[in-house]
Short mmCIF file of C-alpha atoms in Angstrom, two decimals:
data_model
loop_
_atom_site.label_atom_id
_atom_site.label_comp_id
_atom_site.label_asym_id
_atom_site.label_seq_id
_atom_site.Cartn_x
_atom_site.Cartn_y
_atom_site.Cartn_z
CA MET A 1 20.43 34.05 -7.80
CA ALA A 2 20.16 37.60 -9.11
CA CYS A 3 16.42 37.28 -9.68
CA TYR A 4 15.89 36.25 -6.02
CA ALA A 5 18.03 39.08 -4.76
CA ALA A 6 15.93 41.53 -6.78
CA LEU A 7 12.77 40.09 -5.29
CA LEU A 8 14.05 40.51 -1.76
CA HIS A 9 14.53 44.25 -2.30
CA GLN A 10 11.28 44.83 -4.11
CA PRO A 11 8.73 47.05 -2.30
CA LEU A 12 5.83 45.18 -0.80
CA ALA A 13 3.24 47.18 -2.71
CA SER A 14 4.68 46.04 -6.04
CA SER A 15 3.88 42.44 -5.13
CA LEU A 16 0.28 43.11 -6.14
CA SER A 17 1.22 43.57 -9.77
CA PRO A 18 0.47 40.86 -12.30
CA CYS A 19 3.09 38.19 -12.65
CA SER A 20 5.70 38.61 -15.40
CA SER A 21 5.01 37.36 -18.88
CA SER A 22 7.73 34.74 -18.43
CA ARG A 23 5.55 32.77 -15.98
CA ARG A 24 3.54 29.92 -17.45
CA ALA A 25 0.67 27.81 -16.24
CA GLY A 26 1.60 24.68 -14.26
CA ALA A 27 0.77 22.38 -17.16
CA ALA A 28 3.14 24.25 -19.46
CA ARG A 29 6.04 24.20 -16.97
CA ALA A 30 6.15 20.47 -16.44
CA PRO A 31 8.04 19.54 -19.66
CA LEU A 32 10.58 22.28 -18.99
CA ARG A 33 11.34 20.93 -15.53
CA LEU A 34 11.97 17.47 -16.86
CA GLN A 35 14.28 18.93 -19.50
CA ARG A 36 16.24 20.89 -16.90
CA ALA A 37 16.58 17.75 -14.78
CA GLY A 38 18.53 15.97 -17.49
CA THR A 39 17.92 14.34 -20.83
CA PRO A 40 14.26 13.68 -21.64
CA SER A 41 14.88 9.94 -21.86
CA LEU A 42 16.44 9.83 -18.40
CA ALA A 43 13.61 11.81 -16.86
CA SER A 44 11.03 9.64 -18.53
CA ALA A 45 12.71 6.45 -17.38
CA ARG A 46 12.85 7.69 -13.78
CA ALA A 47 9.21 8.69 -13.86
CA VAL A 48 8.17 5.30 -15.18
CA ALA A 49 10.32 3.56 -12.60
CA ARG A 50 8.44 5.29 -9.82
CA VAL A 51 5.01 4.25 -10.98
CA ARG A 52 3.22 2.67 -7.98
CA ILE A 53 0.80 -0.15 -8.37
CA SER A 54 -2.17 0.29 -6.10
CA PRO A 55 -3.70 -2.78 -4.50
CA ARG A 56 -7.11 -1.39 -5.39
CA CYS A 57 -8.68 -1.51 -8.76
CA GLY A 58 -8.38 1.64 -10.88
CA ALA A 59 -12.10 2.01 -11.49
CA SER A 60 -12.66 5.15 -9.41
CA ALA A 61 -13.22 8.53 -11.02
CA GLY A 62 -9.90 9.81 -9.83
CA ALA A 63 -7.76 6.87 -10.70
CA GLY A 64 -4.94 7.67 -13.06
CA ALA A 65 -4.43 6.02 -16.38
CA PRO A 66 -2.58 2.70 -16.26
CA GLY A 67 1.08 3.34 -15.62
CA GLU A 68 0.49 7.04 -14.97
CA PRO A 69 2.76 8.52 -12.24
CA PRO A 70 0.84 10.11 -9.31
CA ALA A 71 2.06 13.64 -10.13
CA ALA A 72 0.88 13.33 -13.70
CA ALA A 73 -2.58 12.24 -12.52
CA LEU A 74 -2.74 15.25 -10.21
CA ARG A 75 -1.61 17.67 -12.94
CA ARG A 76 -4.24 16.22 -15.29
CA LEU A 77 -6.88 16.76 -12.62
CA LEU A 78 -5.84 20.37 -12.07
CA ASP A 79 -6.08 20.94 -15.81
CA THR A 80 -9.81 20.02 -15.79
CA PRO A 81 -12.49 22.68 -15.21
CA GLY A 82 -13.84 23.51 -11.80
CA ALA A 83 -12.62 23.79 -8.22
CA HIS A 84 -11.68 20.35 -6.95
CA GLN A 85 -12.50 19.27 -3.41
CA ALA A 86 -9.91 17.17 -1.60
CA PRO A 87 -10.68 16.07 1.96
CA ALA A 88 -7.69 15.44 4.23
CA CYS A 89 -7.09 11.88 5.41
CA TYR A 90 -4.91 10.67 8.22
CA ASP A 91 -4.48 6.91 7.65
CA ALA A 92 -5.02 4.26 4.98
CA LEU A 93 -8.65 3.63 5.94
CA SER A 94 -9.70 7.29 5.83
CA ALA A 95 -7.92 7.64 2.49
CA ARG A 96 -9.79 4.64 1.14
CA LEU A 97 -13.08 6.16 2.29
CA VAL A 98 -12.22 9.41 0.46
CA GLU A 99 -11.67 7.45 -2.72
CA ARG A 100 -14.84 5.34 -2.27
CA ALA A 101 -16.83 8.55 -1.83
CA GLY A 102 -15.80 9.58 -5.34
CA PHE A 103 -13.26 12.35 -4.64
CA ARG A 104 -10.55 12.59 -7.24
CA ALA A 105 -7.69 13.59 -4.92
CA CYS A 106 -6.97 13.91 -1.25
CA PHE A 107 -4.52 15.56 1.14
CA THR A 108 -2.78 14.27 4.24
CA SER A 109 -3.18 16.45 7.27
CA GLY A 110 -0.28 16.90 9.65
CA PHE A 111 -2.81 18.04 12.25
CA SER A 112 -4.85 14.86 11.90
CA ILE A 113 -1.90 12.46 11.58
CA SER A 114 -0.36 13.89 14.79
CA ALA A 115 -3.79 13.44 16.48
CA ALA A 116 -4.37 9.88 15.21
CA ARG A 117 -0.83 8.50 15.33
CA LEU A 118 0.49 10.22 18.45
CA GLY A 119 -2.60 11.50 20.25
CA LEU A 120 -0.78 14.80 20.45
CA PRO A 121 -1.36 18.35 19.18
CA ASP A 122 0.01 19.73 15.94
CA VAL A 123 2.89 21.68 17.50
CA GLY A 124 5.87 20.19 15.65
CA LEU A 125 6.12 16.93 17.71
CA ILE A 126 5.64 14.53 14.83
CA SER A 127 8.75 13.77 12.77
CA TYR A 128 9.66 13.35 9.10
CA GLY A 129 10.04 9.61 9.56
CA GLU A 130 6.57 9.25 11.10
CA MET A 131 4.93 11.40 8.49
CA ILE A 132 6.50 9.57 5.55
CA ASP A 133 5.74 6.18 7.05
CA GLN A 134 2.10 7.12 7.44
CA GLY A 135 2.06 8.67 4.01
CA ARG A 136 3.40 5.54 2.33
CA LEU A 137 0.59 3.44 3.84
CA ILE A 138 -1.92 6.02 2.58
CA THR A 139 -0.65 6.15 -0.99
CA GLU A 140 -0.55 2.35 -1.18
CA ALA A 141 -4.19 2.12 -0.12
CA VAL A 142 -5.65 4.27 -2.90
CA SER A 143 -5.31 4.93 -6.63
CA ILE A 144 -6.17 8.63 -6.51
CA PRO A 145 -3.36 11.22 -6.26
CA VAL A 146 -2.42 12.22 -2.70
CA ILE A 147 -0.89 15.61 -1.73
CA GLY A 148 1.30 15.16 1.32
CA ASP A 149 1.66 17.67 4.16
CA ALA A 150 5.38 18.05 4.78
CA ASP A 151 5.19 20.82 7.40
CA ASN A 152 8.25 23.08 7.07
CA GLY A 153 10.45 20.43 5.43
CA TYR A 154 11.88 19.37 8.85
CA GLY A 155 14.94 21.66 8.75
CA ASN A 156 17.04 23.72 6.46
CA SER A 157 17.20 23.63 2.64
CA MET A 158 19.14 20.36 2.62
CA ASN A 159 16.48 18.81 4.82
CA VAL A 160 13.85 20.14 2.43
CA LYS A 161 15.58 18.36 -0.48
CA ARG A 162 15.62 15.06 1.41
CA THR A 163 11.97 15.51 2.35
CA VAL A 164 10.88 16.13 -1.25
CA LYS A 165 12.77 13.06 -2.50
CA GLY A 166 11.37 10.95 0.31
CA TYR A 167 7.82 12.05 -0.51
CA ILE A 168 8.39 11.23 -4.18
CA ASN A 169 9.53 7.73 -3.30
CA ALA A 170 6.58 7.28 -0.96
CA GLY A 171 4.24 7.76 -3.89
CA PHE A 172 2.90 11.26 -3.22
CA ALA A 173 1.53 13.30 -6.16
CA GLY A 174 2.20 16.62 -4.43
CA ILE A 175 3.91 18.07 -1.38
CA ILE A 176 3.00 21.07 0.81
CA LEU A 177 5.92 23.08 2.23
CA GLU A 178 5.39 26.00 4.64
CA ASP A 179 7.60 28.83 5.88
CA GLN A 180 7.15 28.47 9.64
CA VAL A 181 10.06 28.29 12.02
CA SER A 182 10.68 25.11 14.00
CA PRO A 183 8.81 23.89 15.92
CA LYS A 184 5.90 24.63 13.64
CA ALA A 185 2.18 24.48 14.50
CA CYS A 186 -1.29 24.76 13.03
CA GLY A 187 -1.60 28.04 11.10
CA HIS A 188 -4.91 28.90 12.78
CA THR A 189 -3.49 28.75 16.30
CA GLN A 190 -1.69 31.47 18.19
CA GLY A 191 2.01 32.43 18.14
CA ARG A 192 2.81 31.77 14.47
CA LYS A 193 6.35 32.65 13.42
CA VAL A 194 7.92 32.42 9.99
CA VAL A 195 11.46 32.23 8.65
CA SER A 196 13.00 35.14 6.71
CA ARG A 197 12.09 35.89 3.11
CA GLU A 198 15.48 34.68 1.95
CA GLU A 199 15.19 31.33 3.73
CA ALA A 200 11.59 30.80 2.66
CA ILE A 201 12.48 31.33 -1.04
CA MET A 202 15.54 29.07 -0.79
CA HIS A 203 13.42 26.29 0.65
CA ILE A 204 11.15 26.40 -2.43
CA LYS A 205 14.16 26.53 -4.71
CA ALA A 206 15.64 23.51 -2.91
CA ALA A 207 12.41 21.67 -3.37
CA VAL A 208 12.39 22.40 -7.12
CA ASP A 209 16.01 21.23 -7.37
CA ALA A 210 15.20 17.99 -5.54
CA ARG A 211 12.32 17.37 -7.90
CA ASN A 212 14.56 17.90 -10.94
CA GLU A 213 17.33 15.74 -9.52
CA SER A 214 14.81 12.94 -9.01
CA GLY A 215 13.49 13.15 -12.54
CA SER A 216 10.01 13.56 -11.01
CA ASP A 217 7.30 16.15 -11.57
CA ILE A 218 5.80 16.14 -8.11
CA VAL A 219 3.50 19.11 -7.58
CA ILE A 220 5.04 21.61 -5.15
CA VAL A 221 2.52 23.48 -3.04
CA ALA A 222 4.19 26.54 -1.44
CA ARG A 223 2.40 27.68 1.76
CA THR A 224 3.03 30.82 3.79
CA ASP A 225 1.82 31.44 7.33
CA SER A 226 2.93 35.05 7.26
CA ARG A 227 -0.65 36.39 7.12
CA GLN A 228 -1.01 35.73 10.85
CA ALA A 229 2.66 36.01 11.75
CA LEU A 230 3.29 39.36 9.98
CA SER A 231 0.73 40.89 7.60
CA LEU A 232 -1.39 40.29 4.52
CA ASP A 233 1.03 42.32 2.39
CA GLU A 234 3.91 40.15 3.47
CA ALA A 235 1.92 36.97 2.62
CA LEU A 236 1.09 38.29 -0.84
CA TRP A 237 4.72 39.22 -1.42
CA ARG A 238 5.92 35.76 -0.43
CA VAL A 239 3.55 33.78 -2.61
CA ARG A 240 4.55 35.88 -5.60
CA ALA A 241 8.20 35.05 -4.88
CA PHE A 242 7.34 31.37 -4.40
CA ALA A 243 5.70 31.32 -7.83
CA ASP A 244 8.79 32.82 -9.41
CA ALA A 245 10.95 30.23 -7.58
CA GLY A 246 9.04 27.42 -9.34
CA ALA A 247 6.10 26.47 -7.06
CA ASP A 248 3.15 24.93 -8.85
CA VAL A 249 0.41 25.77 -6.32
CA LEU A 250 0.23 28.74 -3.94
CA PHE A 251 -1.39 28.69 -0.53
CA ILE A 252 -1.82 31.41 2.13
CA ASP A 253 -3.10 29.87 5.31
CA ALA A 254 -5.55 31.60 7.70
CA LEU A 255 -6.78 34.37 5.42
CA ALA A 256 -9.45 36.26 7.34
CA SER A 257 -12.01 37.49 4.77
CA ARG A 258 -13.34 37.18 1.26
CA GLU A 259 -11.46 40.36 0.35
CA GLU A 260 -8.17 38.85 1.44
CA MET A 261 -8.92 35.69 -0.53
CA LYS A 262 -9.63 37.73 -3.67
CA ALA A 263 -6.38 39.64 -3.20
CA PHE A 264 -4.51 36.37 -2.95
CA CYS A 265 -6.06 34.90 -6.13
CA ALA A 266 -5.08 38.09 -8.06
CA ILE A 267 -1.38 37.22 -7.49
CA ALA A 268 0.36 35.25 -10.27
CA PRO A 269 -2.87 34.48 -12.14
CA GLY A 270 -1.27 31.63 -14.13
CA VAL A 271 -0.52 29.65 -10.96
CA THR A 272 -2.95 27.38 -9.15
CA LYS A 273 -4.42 28.59 -5.81
CA MET A 274 -5.31 26.36 -2.88
CA ALA A 275 -8.05 27.14 -0.33
CA ASN A 276 -8.09 25.68 3.19
CA MET A 277 -11.60 25.33 4.63
CA LEU A 278 -10.70 24.64 8.24
CA GLU A 279 -13.92 23.31 9.77
CA GLY A 280 -15.28 24.13 13.17
CA GLY A 281 -14.12 27.69 13.71
CA GLY A 282 -10.92 28.59 11.88
CA LYS A 283 -9.98 32.07 10.78
CA THR A 284 -10.89 31.63 7.09
CA PRO A 285 -14.56 31.99 6.02
CA ILE A 286 -16.16 28.68 4.98
CA LEU A 287 -17.38 29.08 1.35
CA SER A 288 -18.96 26.70 -1.09
CA PRO A 289 -16.93 25.22 -3.92
CA VAL A 290 -18.80 27.41 -6.37
CA GLU A 291 -17.94 30.56 -4.45
CA LEU A 292 -14.32 29.53 -4.15
CA GLU A 293 -14.07 28.86 -7.87
CA GLU A 294 -15.55 32.28 -8.61
CA ILE A 295 -12.87 33.89 -6.44
CA GLY A 296 -10.14 32.00 -8.29
CA TYR A 297 -9.32 28.87 -6.34
CA LYS A 298 -8.65 25.57 -8.06
CA ILE A 299 -8.24 23.04 -5.25
CA ILE A 300 -9.92 22.95 -1.85
CA ALA A 301 -8.71 21.18 1.29
CA TYR A 302 -10.94 20.10 4.19
CA PRO A 303 -8.39 19.29 6.90
CA LEU A 304 -10.44 18.36 9.96
CA SER A 305 -13.73 16.82 8.74
CA LEU A 306 -12.64 13.19 8.91
CA ILE A 307 -10.63 13.31 12.09
CA GLY A 308 -13.29 15.48 13.75
CA VAL A 309 -16.29 13.28 12.99
CA SER A 310 -14.25 10.19 13.89
CA MET A 311 -13.48 11.60 17.31
CA ARG A 312 -17.13 12.45 17.94
CA ALA A 313 -18.37 9.09 16.69
CA MET A 314 -15.88 7.20 18.87
CA GLU A 315 -16.86 9.22 21.93
CA ASP A 316 -20.57 8.50 21.30
CA ALA A 317 -19.86 4.79 20.78
CA LEU A 318 -17.86 4.60 24.03
CA ILE A 319 -20.68 6.24 25.92
CA ALA A 320 -23.11 3.67 24.57
CA ILE A 321 -20.81 0.76 25.43
CA LYS A 322 -20.17 2.11 28.91
CA GLY A 323 -23.95 2.23 29.41
CA GLY A 324 -24.32 -1.42 28.51
CA ARG A 325 -25.48 -0.83 24.95
CA ILE A 326 -23.92 -0.80 21.52
CA PRO A 327 -23.92 2.13 19.09
CA PRO A 328 -27.27 2.52 17.27
CA PRO A 329 -27.55 0.94 13.81
CA SER A 330 -27.78 4.39 12.20
CA SER A 331 -24.24 5.16 13.41
CA LEU A 332 -22.68 1.76 12.87
CA PRO A 333 -22.19 0.08 9.48
CA SER A 334 -23.09 -3.59 9.30
CA PHE A 335 -20.35 -6.18 9.45
CA GLU A 336 -20.92 -6.89 5.76
CA GLU A 337 -20.51 -3.18 4.95
CA ILE A 338 -17.29 -3.03 6.97
CA LYS A 339 -15.91 -6.07 5.16
CA ASP A 340 -16.84 -4.54 1.78
CA THR A 341 -15.13 -1.28 2.62
CA LEU A 342 -11.96 -3.12 3.64
CA GLY A 343 -11.97 -5.26 0.48
CA PHE A 344 -12.71 -8.68 1.93
CA ASN A 345 -14.78 -9.75 -1.05
CA HIS A 346 -12.16 -8.57 -3.50
CA TYR A 347 -9.55 -10.48 -1.47
CA TYR A 348 -11.65 -13.68 -1.53
CA ASP A 349 -12.17 -13.42 -5.30
CA GLU A 350 -8.46 -12.97 -5.94
CA GLU A 351 -7.48 -15.67 -3.43
CA LYS A 352 -9.33 -18.26 -5.55
CA ARG A 353 -6.70 -17.79 -8.29
CA TYR A 354 -4.03 -19.27 -6.01
CA VAL A 355 -5.86 -22.18 -4.27
CA VAL A 356 -3.83 -25.40 -4.32
CA THR A 357 -5.99 -28.45 -5.08
CA PRO A 358 -5.12 -31.94 -3.78
CA ALA A 359 -3.91 -32.80 -7.29
CA GLN A 360 -1.31 -30.08 -6.90
CA SER A 361 -0.14 -31.22 -3.46
CA SER A 362 3.52 -31.82 -2.89
CA TYR A 363 2.64 -35.41 -2.02
CA GLN A 364 1.27 -36.12 -5.52
CA THR A 365 4.62 -37.45 -6.60
CA SER A 366 5.38 -39.70 -9.49
CA TYR A 367 6.80 -43.16 -9.79
CA HIS A 368 10.01 -41.49 -10.94
CA ASP A 369 10.23 -39.57 -7.62
CA TYR A 370 10.29 -42.81 -5.63
CA THR A 371 12.50 -45.01 -7.82
CA GLY A 372 14.59 -42.70 -9.91
CA GLU A 373 13.36 -44.64 -12.95
CA PRO A 374 11.31 -43.10 -15.81
CA SER A 375 7.66 -42.57 -15.08
CA ILE A 376 5.13 -44.92 -16.58
CA PRO A 377 1.88 -43.21 -17.58
CA GLY A 378 -1.08 -44.41 -15.56
CA ASP A 379 1.06 -45.95 -12.83
CA PHE A 380 0.26 -43.20 -10.26
CA ARG A 381 -3.05 -41.41 -10.06
CA SER A 382 -4.48 -39.08 -7.42
CA THR A 383 -7.83 -39.45 -5.70
CA THR A 384 -9.09 -36.33 -7.44
CA GLU A 385 -8.74 -37.99 -10.81
CA LYS A 386 -10.72 -41.12 -9.83
CA PRO A 387 -12.58 -40.49 -6.60
CA GLN A 388 -14.50 -43.74 -7.00
CA GLU A 389 -11.21 -45.71 -6.80
CA PRO A 390 -9.25 -44.11 -3.95
CA VAL A 391 -6.75 -46.96 -3.54
CA ILE A 392 -4.34 -47.00 -6.43
CA ASP A 393 -2.26 -50.03 -7.28
CA ILE A 394 1.15 -49.16 -8.75
CA LEU A 395 2.46 -52.72 -8.82
CA PRO A 396 2.85 -53.47 -12.49
CA GLN A 397 4.98 -56.44 -13.42
CA LEU A 398 8.21 -54.39 -13.55
CA TYR A 399 10.41 -57.40 -13.48
CA ASP A 400 10.51 -61.05 -12.46
CA ILE A 401 10.98 -61.06 -8.69
CA GLY A 402 12.38 -64.55 -8.90
CA SER A 403 14.99 -63.59 -11.45
CA SER A 404 18.68 -63.74 -10.66
CA GLY A 405 19.03 -59.96 -10.84
CA SER A 406 19.82 -58.61 -7.39
CA ARG A 407 18.32 -55.48 -5.92
CA GLY A 408 20.43 -55.14 -2.83
CA PRO A 409 19.38 -55.52 0.81
CA SER A 410 15.71 -55.10 0.07
CA THR A 411 15.46 -57.76 -2.64
CA GLY A 412 13.13 -59.94 -0.63
CA MET A 413 10.98 -56.98 0.23
CA TRP A 414 9.88 -56.42 -3.35
CA SER A 415 7.55 -59.39 -2.92
CA ARG A 416 5.59 -57.47 -0.28
CA THR A 417 3.15 -54.59 -0.73
CA LEU A 418 2.56 -51.50 1.37
CA ARG A 419 -0.31 -49.04 1.40
CA LEU A 420 0.61 -45.35 1.87
CA LYS A 421 -2.23 -43.12 3.08
CA ILE A 422 -1.81 -39.34 3.64
CA THR A 423 -4.68 -37.27 5.06
CA GLY A 424 -4.47 -33.47 5.27
CA ARG A 425 -5.09 -31.72 8.55
CA ASP A 426 -8.37 -30.52 7.00
CA GLY A 427 -9.52 -34.12 6.65
CA VAL A 428 -9.05 -34.27 2.91
CA LEU A 429 -7.45 -37.44 1.61
CA LYS A 430 -4.32 -36.39 -0.31
CA ILE A 431 -3.01 -39.80 -1.40
CA ASP A 432 -3.98 -43.43 -0.98
CA ALA A 433 -1.75 -45.76 -2.97
CA LYS A 434 -0.23 -49.23 -3.01
CA ILE A 435 3.54 -49.36 -3.44
CA PRO A 436 6.22 -52.07 -3.47
CA ALA A 437 7.98 -52.28 -0.12
CA GLY A 438 11.26 -51.73 -1.94
CA PHE A 439 10.24 -48.14 -2.58
CA LEU A 440 10.63 -47.35 1.12
CA GLU A 441 14.14 -45.97 0.83
CA GLY A 442 13.02 -43.52 -1.87
CA MET A 443 9.98 -42.63 0.20
CA THR A 444 12.11 -41.59 3.18
CA ARG A 445 13.92 -39.14 0.98
CA ILE A 446 10.70 -37.58 -0.36
CA ILE A 447 8.60 -37.57 2.82
CA PRO A 448 10.79 -36.20 5.64
CA GLY A 449 8.28 -37.52 8.26
CA LEU A 450 9.43 -41.08 7.45
CA ALA A 451 13.12 -40.37 8.01
CA GLY A 452 14.49 -41.90 11.13
CA ALA A 453 11.83 -44.61 11.42
CA ASN A 454 13.27 -48.08 11.00
CA ILE A 455 10.35 -49.09 8.82
CA MET A 456 12.33 -51.72 6.95
CA GLU A 457 13.06 -53.52 10.21
CA ARG A 458 9.40 -53.28 11.19
CA LEU A 459 8.43 -54.77 7.86
CA ARG A 460 10.90 -57.69 8.18
CA ASN A 461 9.49 -58.51 11.60
CA ALA A 462 5.86 -58.30 10.49
CA PRO A 463 4.20 -61.70 10.00
CA ILE A 464 2.89 -62.70 6.61
CA ASP A 465 -0.69 -63.88 6.63
CA ALA A 466 -0.86 -66.32 3.73
CA ASP A 467 -4.65 -66.64 3.97
CA ASN A 468 -5.28 -62.90 4.11
CA PRO A 469 -2.45 -60.93 2.49
CA GLN A 470 -4.50 -57.68 2.80
CA ASN A 471 -4.20 -57.81 6.56
CA GLY A 472 -3.94 -54.01 7.05
CA GLN A 473 -1.30 -54.12 9.79
CA ILE A 474 -0.14 -50.54 10.56
CA LEU A 475 3.58 -49.95 10.40
CA LEU A 476 3.51 -46.17 10.91
CA ASP A 477 0.83 -43.71 12.00
CA PHE A 478 1.92 -40.13 12.79
CA GLU A 479 1.49 -36.43 11.99
CA ASP A 480 4.22 -34.58 10.14
CA ALA A 481 5.31 -30.96 10.74
CA MET A 482 2.56 -29.74 8.40
CA GLY A 483 -0.16 -31.42 10.39
CA ASP A 484 -0.82 -34.11 7.79
CA ARG A 485 -1.48 -37.67 9.01
CA ILE A 486 0.79 -40.26 7.39
CA GLN A 487 -0.10 -43.96 7.67
CA VAL A 488 1.74 -46.96 6.24
CA PHE A 489 -0.02 -50.34 6.24
CA ILE A 490 0.97 -53.78 5.14
CA ALA A 491 -1.33 -54.46 2.24
#
């Protein structure tokens, strides 16, 4: 605590000095954090336990190595040369489009999520629960690392800890925490207010503690809105303090010129800097990735591009529909393109692995199922095995029907034959077999649709045609609960 107290009483001008030699680059700090969190083995086990399996294939440029935690993938990206662009998404579909376009990371935008999910402005109306629910859907839809916008942590330091742990469990690679008061709002709008220095620093410290307690290495992005709320000097002082408190990435929102951006990147040179290119008329100059890299930025957010073009495209489409037309082909992907984007073809390919053939049907039971006696190979064959002989006779000479051995009430029935035919609701023949009538009691236990039907009584009352024993009289003909048609004939 003494180091934070010293920072709070430090003159603002001194905040422009280079960071202390004790600070290390983000990549070098990660192992130390895991060590502080507990034993290395415990931290490693927790990290592995949180590995998320994306439903998408890992073939994209930004996909992490197999089994790599999201935070590790993001840290690996930040260690590579260049300034990395990361458009902001607001739902699973927009995140998937970011990945398909070849970007290696993306952000979530509280501004855009509030717009898309609530249809309301970014003025602190959306809650922690709504943001984390939306975020979980986003991280599950892609394999690239996602940095989540967590606003001001949704309360005091204890709320910040809960928020960090929740974002870790939701699969985020990084989390952005700002120092605005509640209710917060977009940093480029009017009336920004920030919490005190002390509280802002304690929020970052709480976030670091939550990360360590979770055995995670989620990337903490510390944002200050004090440039518009107070002054540039105050903003520079705060990001320096955030770096010393353990933040991995520093972010001053709504800087107003190149000079201010250069002054920011001179603070804590070993710590990653984030630029926010708010499209359409924000306070920060819009610069190219090359220009931003030259200034000193490492990661670049584009918060409004996707939500903005979506709004305009939907407005144009509605105008066309209202006028009795449909959107022009140039603005509307084909149905096949839409299906490809959503993964229909991948789904169909994978679905084939789990198709159940008629030979695997639950009705393809064995002689043992009906009688309780050992199965006899070749006694029961499905139509898929011999389609040219759909009717299967399973009446081997099991015993001498005229023998003195008794088989109970159905003894006389063993001299008669039944034909069981089951047709699926799709018209595919599942089974067509001849069976001894004495199997009926076993059949009623296996095929629930036969239960309750006094089929034995019907059989006793059925006449025997001595001249034409294959008379085909129907004893039962009905559909079961699965929609399959079950027919029992006298053979």
